[in-house]
Short mmCIF file of C-alpha atoms in Angstrom, two decimals:
data_model
loop_
_atom_site.label_atom_id
_atom_site.label_comp_id
_atom_site.label_asym_id
_atom_site.label_seq_id
_atom_site.Cartn_x
_atom_site.Cartn_y
_atom_site.Cartn_z
CA MET A 652 67.08 -49.35 3.03
CA LYS A 653 63.96 -47.77 4.68
CA LEU A 654 63.93 -45.06 2.34
CA LYS A 655 63.24 -48.06 -0.62
CA LEU A 656 60.66 -49.26 1.62
CA LEU A 657 59.06 -46.23 2.44
CA LEU A 658 58.84 -44.87 -1.41
CA PRO A 659 56.12 -47.16 -2.64
CA ALA A 660 53.82 -46.13 0.61
CA PHE A 661 54.54 -42.65 -0.60
CA PHE A 662 53.45 -42.71 -3.83
CA ALA A 663 50.47 -45.10 -3.08
CA PHE A 664 49.31 -42.34 -0.87
CA ILE A 665 49.74 -39.84 -3.26
CA LEU A 666 47.58 -41.82 -5.90
CA ILE A 667 45.02 -42.25 -3.62
CA SER A 668 45.03 -38.79 -2.83
CA SER A 669 44.77 -37.62 -6.11
CA CYS A 670 42.02 -40.24 -6.93
CA LYS A 671 39.73 -38.78 -4.29
CA LYS A 672 40.47 -35.11 -5.32
CA ASP A 673 38.81 -36.58 -8.60
CA GLU A 674 35.65 -37.86 -7.28
CA THR A 675 33.52 -34.86 -6.73
CA ASP A 676 29.40 -35.74 -5.48
CA PRO A 677 26.78 -34.29 -8.01
CA PRO A 678 25.02 -30.71 -7.36
CA GLU A 679 22.22 -30.82 -5.42
CA ALA A 680 19.23 -30.86 -7.32
CA THR A 681 17.27 -27.48 -7.36
CA GLN A 682 14.34 -27.74 -4.87
CA PHE A 683 11.21 -26.31 -6.71
CA SER A 684 7.24 -27.11 -7.11
CA PHE A 685 4.74 -25.84 -9.33
CA SER A 686 1.07 -25.37 -9.73
CA ILE A 687 -1.36 -25.53 -12.64
CA PRO A 688 -5.18 -25.67 -13.34
CA ASP A 689 -6.53 -28.97 -12.29
CA SER A 690 -8.51 -28.82 -15.87
CA LEU A 691 -9.34 -26.93 -19.01
CA VAL A 692 -12.69 -26.90 -20.84
CA PHE A 693 -13.47 -26.10 -24.34
CA GLU A 694 -16.88 -25.60 -25.78
CA HIS A 695 -15.64 -25.39 -29.39
CA SER A 696 -12.20 -24.60 -31.17
CA ASP A 697 -10.60 -22.13 -29.03
CA THR A 698 -7.44 -20.80 -27.51
CA LYS A 699 -7.08 -21.08 -23.89
CA SER A 700 -4.54 -20.01 -21.47
CA VAL A 701 -2.54 -22.38 -18.97
CA THR A 702 -0.83 -20.32 -15.83
CA VAL A 703 1.86 -21.94 -14.52
CA SER A 704 3.22 -20.79 -11.04
CA VAL A 705 6.72 -21.63 -9.90
CA GLN A 706 7.24 -21.72 -6.17
CA SER A 707 11.06 -22.06 -5.49
CA GLU A 708 13.72 -20.19 -2.89
CA SER A 709 16.69 -20.82 -5.41
CA GLY A 710 16.47 -17.53 -7.26
CA LYS A 711 16.98 -19.35 -10.66
CA SER A 712 15.05 -19.43 -13.75
CA PHE A 713 12.73 -22.23 -15.00
CA ILE A 714 11.66 -23.15 -18.40
CA SER A 715 8.06 -24.40 -18.84
CA THR A 716 6.78 -26.21 -21.72
CA PHE A 717 3.92 -29.22 -22.69
CA GLU A 718 5.55 -32.46 -22.70
CA THR A 719 2.73 -34.12 -23.88
CA ILE A 720 -0.51 -33.10 -25.63
CA PRO A 721 -3.26 -35.20 -27.30
CA PRO A 722 -2.74 -35.69 -30.94
CA GLN A 723 -4.39 -34.21 -33.48
CA ALA A 724 -6.99 -32.10 -31.64
CA PHE A 725 -4.61 -29.92 -29.78
CA GLY A 726 -1.31 -27.53 -30.55
CA TYR A 727 0.38 -25.12 -28.51
CA PHE A 728 2.03 -21.81 -29.49
CA ASP A 729 5.65 -20.72 -27.68
CA GLY A 730 7.28 -23.64 -27.31
CA GLU A 731 8.95 -22.91 -23.85
CA VAL A 732 8.09 -20.11 -21.37
CA THR A 733 10.64 -19.14 -18.79
CA ILE A 734 9.72 -18.21 -15.14
CA ALA A 735 11.55 -16.60 -12.69
CA ALA A 736 11.12 -18.30 -9.01
CA ASN A 737 7.91 -17.27 -7.54
CA GLN A 738 6.33 -15.63 -10.52
CA SER A 739 4.06 -17.23 -13.23
CA GLY A 740 4.32 -17.78 -16.81
CA VAL A 741 1.30 -18.70 -19.62
CA LEU A 742 0.96 -21.33 -22.02
CA GLU A 743 -1.20 -21.24 -24.66
CA LEU A 744 -2.72 -24.26 -25.54
CA GLU A 745 -5.09 -24.61 -29.24
CA PHE A 746 -7.77 -27.12 -29.43
CA TYR A 747 -9.45 -28.16 -32.97
CA GLN A 748 -12.72 -29.90 -32.60
CA THR A 749 -12.86 -31.10 -36.03
CA PHE A 750 -10.97 -34.52 -35.15
CA ALA A 751 -12.33 -34.55 -31.38
CA MET A 752 -15.37 -36.55 -29.60
CA PRO A 753 -16.70 -35.13 -26.54
CA GLY A 754 -15.01 -36.45 -23.54
CA VAL A 755 -11.59 -35.95 -21.40
CA TYR A 756 -8.17 -35.83 -22.51
CA THR A 757 -4.90 -35.61 -20.45
CA GLY A 758 -1.85 -33.23 -21.33
CA THR A 759 1.48 -32.93 -19.49
CA VAL A 760 3.16 -29.75 -18.51
CA ARG A 761 6.82 -29.91 -17.84
CA VAL A 762 8.67 -27.70 -15.54
CA ALA A 763 12.70 -27.77 -15.36
CA VAL A 764 15.68 -25.86 -14.34
CA PRO A 765 17.98 -25.09 -17.38
CA ASN A 766 20.92 -27.49 -17.64
CA GLU A 767 20.07 -29.56 -14.83
CA ASN A 768 19.04 -33.17 -15.55
CA ASN A 769 18.03 -33.64 -12.16
CA ALA A 770 15.75 -30.65 -11.44
CA ILE A 771 12.21 -31.78 -13.63
CA LYS A 772 9.18 -32.00 -12.65
CA THR A 773 5.61 -32.89 -14.47
CA LYS A 774 2.06 -32.55 -14.12
CA ASP A 775 -1.04 -33.50 -15.40
CA ILE A 776 -3.60 -31.69 -16.84
CA SER A 777 -7.66 -32.61 -17.78
CA LEU A 778 -8.51 -31.18 -21.19
CA ILE A 779 -12.28 -31.49 -21.48
CA TYR A 780 -14.33 -31.00 -24.51
CA ARG A 781 -17.85 -30.05 -23.46
CA PRO A 782 -19.90 -28.74 -26.71
CA ASN A 783 -23.07 -26.85 -25.92
CA CYS A 784 -26.66 -27.83 -26.57
CA MET A 785 -26.60 -26.76 -30.38
CA TYR A 786 -24.15 -30.14 -30.99
CA ASP A 787 -26.95 -32.74 -30.21
CA PHE A 788 -28.80 -30.89 -33.26
CA ARG A 789 -25.82 -31.30 -35.83
CA ASN A 790 -27.00 -34.60 -37.25
CA HIS A 791 -30.74 -33.17 -37.88
CA VAL A 792 -31.89 -33.62 -41.58
CA TYR A 793 -35.44 -32.80 -41.89
CA GLY A 794 -37.05 -29.18 -41.60
CA GLN A 795 -40.37 -27.57 -42.10
CA ILE A 796 -40.77 -23.60 -42.79
CA THR A 797 -44.55 -21.94 -43.21
CA TYR A 798 -44.05 -18.50 -44.74
CA VAL A 799 -46.53 -16.00 -43.52
CA SER A 800 -47.20 -14.78 -47.03
CA ASN A 801 -49.14 -17.92 -47.99
CA GLY A 802 -49.71 -20.09 -45.20
CA GLN A 803 -48.28 -23.27 -46.68
CA LEU A 804 -46.23 -25.77 -45.03
CA GLN A 805 -43.09 -26.92 -46.70
CA ASN A 806 -40.83 -29.69 -45.96
CA LYS A 807 -37.20 -29.25 -46.35
CA THR A 808 -34.42 -31.72 -46.62
CA ILE A 809 -31.45 -29.93 -44.48
CA THR A 810 -27.83 -30.22 -43.35
CA CYS A 811 -27.02 -29.15 -39.75
CA SER A 812 -23.30 -28.77 -38.41
CA TYR A 813 -21.90 -27.29 -35.11
CA ASP A 814 -19.77 -24.56 -35.87
CA THR A 815 -16.03 -23.62 -34.38
CA GLN A 816 -17.82 -21.08 -32.81
CA GLY A 817 -20.39 -23.10 -30.97
CA ARG A 818 -23.36 -22.42 -33.22
CA LEU A 819 -25.77 -24.52 -35.19
CA VAL A 820 -25.35 -23.70 -39.19
CA VAL A 821 -28.57 -24.70 -40.80
CA ALA A 822 -28.71 -25.10 -44.67
CA GLY A 823 -31.36 -25.57 -46.54
CA LEU A 824 -34.33 -24.58 -44.59
CA THR A 825 -34.18 -21.08 -46.34
CA PRO A 826 -32.28 -19.55 -49.38
CA TYR A 827 -29.50 -18.58 -47.30
CA ASP A 828 -27.75 -20.52 -44.18
CA VAL A 829 -29.39 -19.77 -40.61
CA VAL A 830 -26.89 -19.30 -38.16
CA LEU A 831 -28.22 -20.17 -34.59
CA ASN A 832 -26.80 -18.79 -31.27
CA ALA A 833 -27.81 -20.93 -28.28
CA ASP A 834 -28.81 -20.11 -24.36
CA CYS A 835 -28.67 -23.52 -22.95
CA ALA A 836 -29.46 -22.72 -19.72
CA ASN A 837 -33.09 -20.76 -20.93
CA GLN A 838 -33.63 -23.44 -23.73
CA THR A 839 -33.82 -20.79 -26.54
CA VAL A 840 -31.86 -19.44 -29.70
CA SER A 841 -31.30 -16.60 -31.57
CA MET A 842 -30.38 -16.20 -35.45
CA VAL A 843 -27.27 -14.05 -36.31
CA PRO A 844 -28.94 -11.19 -37.99
CA LEU A 845 -28.38 -11.00 -42.16
CA VAL A 846 -29.42 -8.84 -45.13
CA ASN A 847 -31.16 -10.89 -48.04
CA ASN A 848 -32.69 -9.40 -50.90
CA GLY A 849 -32.59 -6.12 -48.87
CA PHE A 850 -34.31 -7.33 -46.32
CA TYR A 851 -33.18 -7.15 -42.72
CA MET A 852 -33.42 -10.88 -41.23
CA THR A 853 -33.64 -12.04 -37.72
CA GLY A 854 -34.96 -14.73 -35.69
CA SER A 855 -35.55 -16.34 -32.17
CA GLY A 856 -36.97 -19.65 -31.28
CA GLN A 857 -37.46 -22.45 -28.48
CA ILE A 858 -35.70 -25.52 -27.89
CA GLU A 859 -38.22 -27.87 -27.69
CA GLY A 860 -36.49 -31.35 -26.70
CA ASN A 861 -35.09 -32.83 -29.84
CA GLU A 862 -36.42 -29.99 -32.12
CA ILE A 863 -36.08 -26.61 -32.38
CA ALA A 864 -38.89 -24.11 -33.34
CA LEU A 865 -37.43 -20.95 -35.01
CA GLN A 866 -39.55 -17.71 -35.66
CA ILE A 867 -37.87 -15.76 -38.65
CA PHE A 868 -38.77 -11.71 -38.83
CA SER A 869 -37.96 -9.52 -42.33
CA ASP A 870 -37.35 -5.83 -40.94
CA GLY A 871 -39.17 -6.80 -37.78
CA THR A 872 -41.99 -8.40 -39.24
CA LEU A 873 -42.87 -12.33 -38.70
CA HIS A 874 -41.80 -13.87 -42.04
CA SER A 875 -42.24 -17.53 -41.36
CA ASN A 876 -42.38 -20.22 -38.62
CA SER A 877 -40.10 -23.11 -38.75
CA ARG A 878 -38.99 -26.40 -37.12
CA ILE A 879 -35.59 -28.38 -37.33
CA LEU A 880 -36.52 -31.78 -36.87
CA LEU A 881 -34.92 -34.85 -35.69
CA GLN A 882 -37.04 -36.80 -38.48
#
């Protein structure tokens, strides 16, 4: 009789014990942190590196990638970068200025431990498009040029554009496109040299408010004086 009473209790104990063995605590998340630059500044279309440094005592490897980037203006290479604990890796970010307006955009970098859903961290990075002073001249449509050979002032309809190297490209002022690099701090410009009809053409000038005064030289001799005007 006692045996019959003890058997149900015995089987209940076994059942409870089995359930307890099947219950396992989830693995503890790998502890880590990572650092990235606060911001990247782009003056024109360019590719820049984002250094990702991971700090951890785990000895594990980590995967870093861009979780989000602003659409249209940005793209990136190497979808994932593997980084060992207490080491750094590099993500490459490409900026396309064509569809971007100057300002601050935000991207998000993600670092995670492979196969650990609870070991993920993210950080934002400011992506700044800050074109140089040539950008302000991209909509200028009037020009004047006076050739030394005859001293006659000529009014020109021109088109200006800010190219992917941060230069001002001026079409219509001369028979060839004038491409200008700027030293914005000193308010000066220099023309990218070229050969026209066998003559080596160079140029230098000054930024004067919303105008550019440009002197063009042919084989080192002054060839013309010109101005790029807003109106």
